[in-house]
Amino acid sequence: MGKTEIPRSVLKRLPGYLAYLKTIPQDGSPYISATMLAHALGMGEVQVRKDLAMVSDGGRPKIGYLRKVLIDDIEQFLGYDNTTDAVLIGAGKLGQALLGYSGFEDYGLNILAAFDVSPTVEITEEGKPIYPMSYLADFCRLNKVLMGIITVPAQFAQGVCDQLIECGIKAVWNFAPTHLEVPVNILVQNQNMATSLAVLSMHLQAQMKDKK
Amino acid sequence: MGKTEIPRSVLKRLPGYLAYLKTIPQDGSPYISATMLAHALGMGEVQVRKDLAMVSDGGRPKIGYLRKVLIDDIEQFLGYDNTTDAVLIGAGKLGQALLGYSGFEDYGLNILAAFDVSPTVEITEEGKPIYPMSYLADFCRLNKVLMGIITVPAQFAQGVCDQLIECGIKAVWNFAPTHLEVPVNILVQNQNMATSLAVLSMHLQAQMKDKK
DNA sequence: TAGATTGTTAATCGATTAACAATC
DNA sequence: TAGATTGTTAATCGATTAACAATC
């Protein structure tokens, strides 16, 4: 079970299992096997089994995993049980959309507040405050915030990122379509729309060629 | 140069190069080398060089690539020069944020219209129409739309996806946190927020352990 | 027991990195 | 020519898949 370093590839698949496990109707069997999971998600049996073995030891031959236990194990492994507080910088359209998305709580993320160079409102419909940038440093220190979400235009992203690090942030979720330069102990995760679009675009090109 | 199948991993890095190349100030040298690019993006020299060689043959020893030509080559390769029309389903917060994001045009994407079970407005600030779902099929056929963007809640995503395929869509960009079942010739690209969050969450957990 | 499922060990595959020859 | 950069060929690394033994 998960004592050694987990491969990045496995880590990325875990949220998918979790999401599916949560959608299974409660009235069926309380057990689920790696085989069933694999079929439901269109993946390889062996891969799923290996992934699960890495985060849980609740698997029993012939039976599978107790659904509830498996969910708990994955969530615990991913750290979804102890909520992470975050600040969001850039209260534009995308920023406000993220701020209003309640689904993040399922992933253990809690956006405390948003910051903007010129806030248009003081508080969102959902009751999240939007502060001016000048208050960022004090707020982060006061609330011991470790994660920052960047939703500003690309040209301001590096500046904002530097400020966040200055405020003690250790992980950055970057929605701006640009590369961020950071010290080694800081993790930047790019929510790269352009990457997805590239894959889709290539697929459509290939499709169109086939047509001819 | 790019005749054979390109690895998915390379494809995913190309948008990054492109974004950076576009930010370079015009007043400097018109040339850029793989070495420079690698340093700027914090990547390996050899990897960048190999990637570039796959999409362009404009590289010249000692000099590098002509910036403009390289941009053109990557864009052409990714199909960013011939714009792809798309429809977006689910005009909630996230949907409207995407609808209002003008940056997609840089990637050759043009969202023609949004659809929603109960549209609150008929047209957005940016002039994009929001239609009721009943008009989806006619609209897609009329405009020969090939890409669909799904921003509905998870429980409706599969249903919407089925409708889109019925309408002739070949590529689906899925923002709903759920797995979609599709025929083999349809490509689903998941814009998976949960995946990114998992990676960040793990990093913070590790950081906190180190502290103790 | 028989069969389904688990976890493990070995083989394959793909991607990255390293070493090198070619070119301006 | 000398040096920087290119593209290519070979070696390493990591992840996936396949084969198998263990278990309920």
Short mmCIF file of C-alpha atoms (C1' of nucleotides) in Angstrom, two decimals:
data_model
loop_
_atom_site.label_atom_id
_atom_site.label_comp_id
_atom_site.label_asym_id
_atom_site.label_seq_id
_atom_site.Cartn_x
_atom_site.Cartn_y
_atom_site.Cartn_z
CA MET A 1 0.00 0.00 0.00
CA GLY A 2 0.94 3.62 -0.64
CA LYS A 3 4.18 4.18 1.20
CA THR A 4 6.52 4.74 -1.73
CA GLU A 5 6.28 7.64 -4.15
CA ILE A 6 3.21 7.42 -6.37
CA PRO A 7 3.62 7.91 -10.14
CA ARG A 8 2.18 11.14 -11.48
CA SER A 9 0.18 9.18 -14.04
CA VAL A 10 -1.62 7.18 -11.37
CA LEU A 11 -2.30 10.31 -9.34
CA LYS A 12 -4.05 11.86 -12.30
CA ARG A 13 -6.37 8.91 -12.75
CA LEU A 14 -7.51 8.74 -9.14
CA PRO A 15 -9.99 11.65 -9.30
CA GLY A 16 -11.71 9.85 -12.16
CA TYR A 17 -12.24 6.70 -10.12
CA LEU A 18 -13.46 8.78 -7.22
CA ALA A 19 -15.99 10.69 -9.31
CA TYR A 20 -17.38 7.47 -10.74
CA LEU A 21 -17.53 5.71 -7.38
CA LYS A 22 -19.62 8.56 -6.04
CA THR A 23 -22.16 8.30 -8.85
CA ILE A 24 -22.92 4.63 -8.25
CA PRO A 25 -26.45 4.22 -6.91
CA GLN A 26 -26.47 3.20 -3.27
CA ASP A 27 -29.13 0.55 -3.63
CA GLY A 28 -26.96 -1.98 -5.48
CA SER A 29 -24.17 -4.10 -4.09
CA PRO A 30 -21.93 -2.36 -1.56
CA TYR A 31 -18.94 -3.91 -3.32
CA ILE A 32 -17.15 -2.89 -6.50
CA SER A 33 -14.33 -4.70 -8.27
CA ALA A 34 -11.49 -3.23 -10.29
CA THR A 35 -12.92 -5.17 -13.21
CA MET A 36 -16.27 -3.41 -12.98
CA LEU A 37 -14.64 -0.02 -12.59
CA ALA A 38 -12.46 -0.62 -15.63
CA HIS A 39 -15.44 -1.57 -17.78
CA ALA A 40 -17.49 1.41 -16.63
CA LEU A 41 -14.70 3.87 -17.43
CA GLY A 42 -13.50 2.15 -20.59
CA MET A 43 -10.04 1.43 -19.17
CA GLY A 44 -7.80 -1.61 -18.85
CA GLU A 45 -8.59 -3.99 -16.00
CA VAL A 46 -5.01 -4.43 -14.93
CA GLN A 47 -4.29 -0.73 -14.88
CA VAL A 48 -7.24 0.02 -12.63
CA ARG A 49 -6.36 -2.86 -10.33
CA LYS A 50 -2.79 -1.69 -9.99
CA ASP A 51 -3.84 1.88 -9.36
CA LEU A 52 -6.26 0.87 -6.64
CA ALA A 53 -3.73 -1.40 -5.00
CA MET A 54 -1.51 1.64 -4.64
CA VAL A 55 -3.93 3.58 -2.47
CA SER A 56 -5.97 0.93 -0.71
CA ASP A 57 -5.52 -2.54 0.73
CA GLY A 58 -9.21 -3.22 1.11
CA GLY A 59 -9.42 -5.40 -1.99
CA ARG A 60 -10.62 -8.94 -1.47
CA PRO A 61 -10.36 -11.68 -4.08
CA LYS A 62 -13.64 -12.75 -5.65
CA ILE A 63 -15.43 -9.83 -3.97
CA GLY A 64 -13.60 -6.61 -4.77
CA TYR A 65 -13.55 -3.44 -2.70
CA LEU A 66 -16.15 -2.14 -0.33
CA ARG A 67 -17.26 0.96 -2.20
CA LYS A 68 -17.37 3.21 0.86
CA VAL A 69 -13.96 2.16 2.07
CA LEU A 70 -12.44 2.65 -1.37
CA ILE A 71 -13.86 6.16 -1.60
CA ASP A 72 -12.46 6.98 1.82
CA ASP A 73 -9.06 5.55 0.95
CA ILE A 74 -8.75 7.54 -2.27
CA GLU A 75 -9.96 10.74 -0.63
CA GLN A 76 -7.59 10.32 2.23
CA PHE A 77 -4.75 9.59 -0.11
CA LEU A 78 -5.47 12.69 -2.18
CA GLY A 79 -5.85 14.79 0.93
CA TYR A 80 -9.45 15.62 0.11
CA ASP A 81 -10.46 15.10 3.69
CA ASN A 82 -8.48 17.97 5.11
CA THR A 83 -9.71 20.99 3.23
CA THR A 84 -7.20 23.29 1.60
CA ASP A 85 -7.80 27.00 1.80
CA ALA A 86 -7.03 29.06 -1.28
CA VAL A 87 -7.16 32.61 -2.56
CA LEU A 88 -8.11 33.53 -6.10
CA ILE A 89 -6.52 36.44 -7.93
CA GLY A 90 -8.40 38.08 -10.77
CA ALA A 91 -12.15 38.43 -10.33
CA GLY A 92 -13.00 38.58 -14.03
CA LYS A 93 -15.49 36.26 -15.67
CA LEU A 94 -13.48 33.09 -15.27
CA GLY A 95 -12.45 34.03 -11.74
CA GLN A 96 -16.03 34.63 -10.69
CA ALA A 97 -17.15 31.41 -12.32
CA LEU A 98 -14.61 29.47 -10.27
CA LEU A 99 -15.48 31.43 -7.17
CA GLY A 100 -19.12 30.48 -7.58
CA TYR A 101 -18.50 26.82 -8.32
CA SER A 102 -19.55 24.89 -5.28
CA GLY A 103 -18.23 21.58 -6.60
CA PHE A 104 -14.68 22.30 -5.42
CA GLU A 105 -15.68 21.42 -1.89
CA ASP A 106 -15.94 17.82 -3.02
CA TYR A 107 -12.24 17.99 -3.77
CA GLY A 108 -11.32 19.50 -0.44
CA LEU A 109 -10.77 22.97 -1.85
CA ASN A 110 -12.14 26.05 -0.15
CA ILE A 111 -11.67 29.40 -1.86
CA LEU A 112 -11.66 31.89 0.98
CA ALA A 113 -11.66 35.11 -1.01
CA ALA A 114 -10.87 36.73 -4.34
CA PHE A 115 -8.55 39.65 -5.01
CA ASP A 116 -8.58 42.11 -7.90
CA VAL A 117 -6.84 45.32 -8.85
CA SER A 118 -10.21 47.03 -9.08
CA PRO A 119 -13.03 45.00 -7.55
CA THR A 120 -16.43 45.86 -9.00
CA VAL A 121 -18.32 44.36 -6.09
CA GLU A 122 -17.36 43.74 -2.50
CA ILE A 123 -19.00 40.39 -2.15
CA THR A 124 -20.33 37.75 -4.56
CA GLU A 125 -23.80 36.23 -4.62
CA GLU A 126 -22.39 33.23 -2.86
CA GLY A 127 -21.02 35.37 -0.07
CA LYS A 128 -17.33 35.25 -1.02
CA PRO A 129 -15.52 38.55 -0.46
CA ILE A 130 -13.57 40.32 -3.21
CA TYR A 131 -10.76 42.47 -1.86
CA PRO A 132 -8.33 44.91 -3.48
CA MET A 133 -4.83 43.55 -4.13
CA SER A 134 -3.34 45.69 -1.38
CA TYR A 135 -4.91 43.42 1.21
CA LEU A 136 -3.50 40.20 -0.27
CA ALA A 137 -0.34 39.88 1.82
CA ASP A 138 -2.03 40.48 5.16
CA PHE A 139 -4.88 38.14 4.30
CA CYS A 140 -2.64 35.25 3.29
CA ARG A 141 -0.47 35.50 6.36
CA LEU A 142 -3.45 35.89 8.66
CA ASN A 143 -5.21 32.83 7.24
CA LYS A 144 -2.07 30.79 6.53
CA VAL A 145 -3.14 30.27 2.92
CA LEU A 146 -1.01 27.80 0.94
CA MET A 147 -2.72 27.75 -2.45
CA GLY A 148 -3.24 30.53 -4.96
CA ILE A 149 -5.44 30.44 -8.06
CA ILE A 150 -4.44 32.78 -10.87
CA THR A 151 -7.16 33.96 -13.25
CA VAL A 152 -5.67 37.25 -14.42
CA PRO A 153 -4.73 38.05 -18.04
CA ALA A 154 -1.50 36.40 -19.18
CA GLN A 155 0.66 39.52 -19.04
CA PHE A 156 -0.01 40.02 -15.32
CA ALA A 157 0.28 36.39 -14.29
CA GLN A 158 4.01 36.33 -13.47
CA GLY A 159 3.72 39.45 -11.33
CA VAL A 160 0.78 38.02 -9.41
CA CYS A 161 2.60 34.73 -9.01
CA ASP A 162 5.62 36.47 -7.50
CA GLN A 163 3.39 38.28 -5.05
CA LEU A 164 1.71 35.04 -4.02
CA ILE A 165 5.02 33.35 -3.35
CA GLU A 166 6.07 36.40 -1.34
CA CYS A 167 2.93 35.82 0.73
CA GLY A 168 3.96 32.26 1.56
CA ILE A 169 1.96 30.35 -1.01
CA LYS A 170 3.32 26.87 -1.88
CA ALA A 171 1.08 25.78 -4.74
CA VAL A 172 -0.23 27.76 -7.69
CA TRP A 173 -3.14 26.81 -9.94
CA ASN A 174 -2.55 28.80 -13.09
CA PHE A 175 -5.42 29.51 -15.49
CA ALA A 176 -3.49 32.18 -17.37
CA PRO A 177 -2.17 30.87 -20.70
CA THR A 178 1.47 31.53 -19.90
CA HIS A 179 4.52 29.88 -18.39
CA LEU A 180 5.34 30.87 -14.81
CA GLU A 181 8.85 30.98 -13.40
CA VAL A 182 8.99 29.79 -9.78
CA PRO A 183 11.47 28.47 -7.20
CA VAL A 184 11.88 24.69 -7.00
CA ASN A 185 9.80 24.14 -3.88
CA ILE A 186 6.74 25.80 -5.39
CA LEU A 187 4.39 23.73 -7.55
CA VAL A 188 2.65 25.27 -10.53
CA GLN A 189 -0.22 23.35 -12.07
CA ASN A 190 -1.33 24.77 -15.39
CA GLN A 191 -4.99 24.43 -16.23
CA ASN A 192 -4.08 24.59 -19.82
CA MET A 193 -7.04 25.09 -22.12
CA ALA A 194 -4.74 25.47 -25.10
CA THR A 195 -3.40 21.96 -24.59
CA SER A 196 -6.86 20.45 -24.73
CA LEU A 197 -7.76 22.52 -27.74
CA ALA A 198 -4.67 21.36 -29.58
CA VAL A 199 -5.64 17.73 -29.12
CA LEU A 200 -9.19 18.39 -30.28
CA SER A 201 -8.06 20.45 -33.20
CA MET A 202 -5.75 17.71 -34.44
CA HIS A 203 -8.54 15.16 -34.19
CA LEU A 204 -10.88 17.27 -36.30
CA GLN A 205 -8.17 17.85 -38.89
CA ALA A 206 -7.60 14.12 -39.17
CA GLN A 207 -11.35 13.50 -39.40
CA MET A 208 -11.75 15.99 -42.19
CA LYS A 209 -8.89 14.45 -44.14
CA ASP A 210 -10.51 11.01 -43.85
CA LYS A 211 -13.70 12.40 -45.35
CA LYS A 212 -12.00 13.36 -48.60
CA MET B 1 9.29 16.81 -40.94
CA GLY B 2 5.80 15.98 -39.71
CA LYS B 3 4.53 13.24 -41.97
CA THR B 4 4.34 10.37 -39.50
CA GLU B 5 2.02 10.28 -36.51
CA ILE B 6 2.98 12.79 -33.83
CA PRO B 7 3.22 11.62 -30.20
CA ARG B 8 0.46 12.91 -27.95
CA SER B 9 3.08 14.22 -25.52
CA VAL B 10 4.66 16.43 -28.15
CA LEU B 11 1.27 17.70 -29.27
CA LYS B 12 0.52 18.85 -25.76
CA ARG B 13 3.71 20.86 -25.51
CA LEU B 14 3.26 22.73 -28.77
CA PRO B 15 0.71 25.25 -27.47
CA GLY B 16 3.21 26.24 -24.79
CA TYR B 17 5.90 27.03 -27.32
CA LEU B 18 3.41 28.95 -29.40
CA ALA B 19 2.22 31.06 -26.49
CA TYR B 20 5.76 31.96 -25.54
CA LEU B 21 6.83 32.74 -29.10
CA LYS B 22 3.99 35.21 -29.35
CA THR B 23 5.03 37.07 -26.22
CA ILE B 24 8.57 37.75 -27.45
CA PRO B 25 9.03 41.45 -28.14
CA GLN B 26 9.29 42.18 -31.84
CA ASP B 27 12.22 44.57 -31.54
CA GLY B 28 14.82 41.94 -30.73
CA SER B 29 16.38 39.38 -33.06
CA PRO B 30 13.96 37.85 -35.55
CA TYR B 31 15.54 34.48 -34.80
CA ILE B 32 15.01 32.10 -31.90
CA SER B 33 16.85 28.87 -31.15
CA ALA B 34 15.56 25.75 -29.47
CA THR B 35 18.18 26.42 -26.81
CA MET B 36 16.73 29.83 -25.99
CA LEU B 37 13.19 28.50 -25.95
CA ALA B 38 14.19 25.69 -23.61
CA HIS B 39 15.82 28.07 -21.17
CA ALA B 40 12.88 30.47 -21.21
CA LEU B 41 10.38 27.71 -20.47
CA GLY B 42 12.55 25.77 -18.07
CA MET B 43 12.64 22.67 -20.26
CA GLY B 44 15.31 20.38 -21.66
CA GLU B 45 17.15 21.66 -24.74
CA VAL B 46 17.02 18.37 -26.57
CA GLN B 47 13.34 17.87 -25.99
CA VAL B 48 12.45 21.28 -27.37
CA ARG B 49 14.71 20.76 -30.36
CA LYS B 50 13.16 17.41 -31.15
CA ASP B 51 9.66 18.76 -30.77
CA LEU B 52 10.33 21.66 -33.09
CA ALA B 53 11.98 19.42 -35.66
CA MET B 54 8.73 17.49 -35.80
CA VAL B 55 6.63 20.41 -36.97
CA SER B 56 9.06 22.64 -38.82
CA ASP B 57 12.11 22.31 -41.02
CA GLY B 58 13.07 25.96 -40.83
CA GLY B 59 15.81 25.38 -38.27
CA ARG B 60 19.29 26.49 -39.31
CA PRO B 61 22.48 25.55 -37.45
CA LYS B 62 24.13 28.37 -35.55
CA ILE B 63 21.11 30.62 -36.15
CA GLY B 64 17.96 28.82 -35.05
CA TYR B 65 14.46 29.36 -36.35
CA LEU B 66 12.94 32.50 -37.83
CA ARG B 67 10.40 33.34 -35.15
CA LYS B 68 7.61 34.21 -37.56
CA VAL B 69 8.06 31.07 -39.61
CA LEU B 70 8.12 28.89 -36.52
CA ILE B 71 4.88 30.40 -35.26
CA ASP B 72 3.27 29.81 -38.64
CA ASP B 73 4.50 26.23 -38.78
CA ILE B 74 3.18 25.35 -35.33
CA GLU B 75 -0.15 27.05 -35.96
CA GLN B 76 -0.54 25.33 -39.27
CA PHE B 77 0.37 22.02 -37.75
CA LEU B 78 -2.18 22.43 -34.96
CA GLY B 79 -4.82 23.57 -37.39
CA TYR B 80 -5.12 26.96 -35.73
CA ASP B 81 -5.22 28.69 -39.07
CA ASN B 82 -8.53 27.26 -40.17
CA THR B 83 -10.97 28.21 -37.46
CA THR B 84 -13.13 25.55 -35.89
CA ASP B 85 -16.73 26.39 -35.14
CA ALA B 86 -18.20 25.10 -31.90
CA VAL B 87 -21.37 25.14 -29.86
CA LEU B 88 -21.46 25.34 -26.09
CA ILE B 89 -24.09 23.56 -24.02
CA GLY B 90 -24.93 24.87 -20.57
CA ALA B 91 -24.97 28.64 -20.15
CA GLY B 92 -24.28 28.67 -16.43
CA LYS B 93 -21.44 30.59 -14.86
CA LEU B 94 -18.64 28.55 -16.35
CA GLY B 95 -20.37 28.37 -19.71
CA GLN B 96 -20.80 32.12 -19.87
CA ALA B 97 -17.22 32.68 -18.79
CA LEU B 98 -16.00 30.55 -21.69
CA LEU B 99 -18.46 32.18 -24.05
CA GLY B 100 -17.08 35.58 -23.12
CA TYR B 101 -13.43 34.61 -23.35
CA SER B 102 -12.07 36.20 -26.49
CA GLY B 103 -8.71 34.44 -26.24
CA PHE B 104 -10.00 31.28 -27.91
CA GLU B 105 -9.77 32.96 -31.28
CA ASP B 106 -5.99 32.76 -30.93
CA TYR B 107 -6.40 29.01 -30.91
CA GLY B 108 -8.62 28.92 -33.96
CA LEU B 109 -11.77 28.27 -31.96
CA ASN B 110 -14.97 30.14 -32.62
CA ILE B 111 -17.93 29.50 -30.34
CA LEU B 112 -20.94 30.24 -32.49
CA ALA B 113 -23.65 29.99 -29.88
CA ALA B 114 -24.65 28.59 -26.51
CA PHE B 115 -27.60 26.36 -25.70
CA ASP B 116 -29.40 25.90 -22.41
CA VAL B 117 -32.52 24.16 -21.13
CA SER B 118 -33.82 27.48 -19.86
CA PRO B 119 -31.86 30.46 -21.19
CA THR B 120 -32.05 33.50 -18.93
CA VAL B 121 -30.97 35.89 -21.65
CA GLU B 122 -31.19 35.70 -25.41
CA ILE B 123 -27.84 37.20 -26.14
CA THR B 124 -24.65 37.83 -24.16
CA GLU B 125 -22.81 41.12 -23.74
CA GLU B 126 -20.38 39.96 -26.39
CA GLY B 127 -23.18 39.34 -28.83
CA LYS B 128 -23.24 35.53 -28.69
CA PRO B 129 -26.74 34.08 -28.86
CA ILE B 130 -28.10 31.66 -26.25
CA TYR B 131 -30.75 29.33 -27.64
CA PRO B 132 -33.04 26.75 -26.03
CA MET B 133 -31.94 23.13 -26.42
CA SER B 134 -34.74 22.41 -28.88
CA TYR B 135 -32.90 24.38 -31.55
CA LEU B 136 -29.60 22.50 -31.13
CA ALA B 137 -30.03 19.85 -33.82
CA ASP B 138 -31.12 22.26 -36.53
CA PHE B 139 -28.38 24.73 -35.66
CA CYS B 140 -25.59 22.16 -35.77
CA ARG B 141 -26.69 20.72 -39.09
CA LEU B 142 -27.22 24.15 -40.59
CA ASN B 143 -23.76 25.37 -39.55
CA LYS B 144 -21.95 22.07 -39.97
CA VAL B 145 -20.62 22.29 -36.41
CA LEU B 146 -18.01 19.65 -35.51
CA MET B 147 -17.11 20.55 -31.94
CA GLY B 148 -19.26 20.67 -28.82
CA ILE B 149 -18.32 22.15 -25.44
CA ILE B 150 -20.13 20.69 -22.45
CA THR B 151 -20.53 22.89 -19.36
CA VAL B 152 -23.63 21.36 -17.82
CA PRO B 153 -23.78 19.70 -14.38
CA ALA B 154 -22.27 16.21 -14.31
CA GLN B 155 -25.56 14.32 -14.19
CA PHE B 156 -26.75 15.80 -17.50
CA ALA B 157 -23.43 15.55 -19.34
CA GLN B 158 -23.92 12.10 -20.89
CA GLY B 159 -27.35 13.01 -22.19
CA VAL B 160 -26.07 16.21 -23.74
CA CYS B 161 -23.11 14.34 -25.21
CA ASP B 162 -25.44 11.82 -26.87
CA GLN B 163 -27.47 14.65 -28.37
CA LEU B 164 -24.35 16.33 -29.73
CA ILE B 165 -23.19 13.15 -31.41
CA GLU B 166 -26.66 12.75 -32.85
CA CYS B 167 -26.19 16.22 -34.33
CA GLY B 168 -23.01 15.19 -36.12
CA ILE B 169 -20.40 16.46 -33.68
CA LYS B 170 -17.00 14.74 -33.90
CA ALA B 171 -15.10 16.25 -30.95
CA VAL B 172 -16.31 17.00 -27.43
CA TRP B 173 -14.62 19.29 -24.93
CA ASN B 174 -15.98 18.15 -21.60
CA PHE B 175 -15.90 20.45 -18.56
CA ALA B 176 -18.31 18.31 -16.57
CA PRO B 177 -16.51 16.21 -13.94
CA THR B 178 -17.69 12.89 -15.30
CA HIS B 179 -16.70 10.16 -17.71
CA LEU B 180 -18.46 10.19 -21.07
CA GLU B 181 -19.21 7.09 -23.11
CA VAL B 182 -18.81 7.68 -26.85
CA PRO B 183 -18.31 5.74 -30.11
CA VAL B 184 -14.71 5.19 -31.21
CA ASN B 185 -14.58 7.86 -33.90
CA ILE B 186 -15.59 10.61 -31.46
CA LEU B 187 -12.88 12.28 -29.38
CA VAL B 188 -13.60 13.44 -25.85
CA GLN B 189 -11.12 15.78 -24.23
CA ASN B 190 -11.73 16.22 -20.53
CA GLN B 191 -10.85 19.59 -19.07
CA ASN B 192 -10.40 17.91 -15.79
CA MET B 193 -10.13 20.34 -12.90
CA ALA B 194 -10.13 17.48 -10.43
CA THR B 195 -6.96 16.08 -11.94
CA SER B 196 -5.10 19.33 -11.45
CA LEU B 197 -6.42 19.68 -7.95
CA ALA B 198 -5.23 16.21 -7.06
CA VAL B 199 -1.69 17.04 -8.09
CA LEU B 200 -1.74 20.30 -6.12
CA SER B 201 -3.29 18.67 -3.12
CA MET B 202 -0.61 15.99 -2.98
CA HIS B 203 2.12 18.61 -3.21
CA LEU B 204 0.72 20.55 -0.27
CA GLN B 205 0.41 17.39 1.79
CA ALA B 206 4.04 16.57 1.13
CA GLN B 207 5.07 20.12 1.97
CA MET B 208 3.25 20.04 5.27
CA LYS B 209 4.86 16.74 6.22
CA ASP B 210 8.30 18.19 5.51
CA LYS B 211 7.59 21.03 7.89
CA LYS B 212 7.16 18.70 10.84
"C1'" DT C 1 -13.70 -27.45 -4.80
"C1'" DA C 2 -14.07 -24.20 -8.78
"C1'" DG C 3 -14.00 -19.71 -10.27
"C1'" DA C 4 -13.49 -14.93 -9.85
"C1'" DT C 5 -10.74 -11.61 -8.27
"C1'" DT C 6 -6.68 -9.98 -6.09
"C1'" DG C 7 -1.69 -8.58 -6.05
"C1'" DT C 8 3.02 -9.48 -8.05
"C1'" DT C 9 6.69 -10.38 -11.24
"C1'" DA C 10 8.37 -10.09 -15.97
"C1'" DA C 11 7.98 -8.27 -20.83
"C1'" DT C 12 6.72 -4.67 -23.83
"C1'" DC C 13 6.08 -0.28 -25.24
"C1'" DG C 14 6.74 4.71 -25.64
"C1'" DA C 15 8.94 8.82 -24.31
"C1'" DT C 16 12.94 11.18 -22.64
"C1'" DT C 17 17.66 11.86 -22.38
"C1'" DA C 18 22.41 11.37 -23.83
"C1'" DA C 19 25.97 11.09 -27.36
"C1'" DC C 20 27.29 12.23 -31.85
"C1'" DA C 21 27.74 13.63 -36.62
"C1'" DA C 22 26.30 17.38 -39.91
"C1'" DT C 23 25.95 22.21 -41.15
"C1'" DC C 24 26.26 27.10 -41.53
"C1'" DT D 1 38.42 27.78 -39.45
"C1'" DA D 2 35.99 27.57 -34.83
"C1'" DG D 3 31.87 27.42 -32.51
"C1'" DA D 4 27.07 27.25 -32.01
"C1'" DT D 5 23.26 25.07 -33.35
"C1'" DT D 6 20.88 21.62 -35.88
"C1'" DG D 7 19.03 16.84 -36.60
"C1'" DT D 8 19.87 11.77 -35.80
"C1'" DT D 9 21.07 7.46 -33.68
"C1'" DA D 10 21.54 4.84 -29.40
"C1'" DA D 11 20.73 4.29 -24.29
"C1'" DT D 12 17.93 5.07 -20.41
"C1'" DC D 13 13.97 5.62 -18.01
"C1'" DG D 14 9.12 5.15 -16.71
"C1'" DA D 15 4.65 3.47 -17.53
"C1'" DT D 16 1.64 0.05 -19.41
"C1'" DT D 17 0.49 -4.48 -20.45
"C1'" DA D 18 0.83 -9.43 -20.10
"C1'" DA D 19 1.47 -13.68 -17.48
"C1'" DC D 20 1.13 -15.88 -13.18
"C1'" DA D 21 0.64 -17.23 -8.40
"C1'" DA D 22 -2.26 -16.31 -4.17
"C1'" DT D 23 -6.68 -16.02 -1.92
"C1'" DC D 24 -11.43 -16.15 -0.55
#
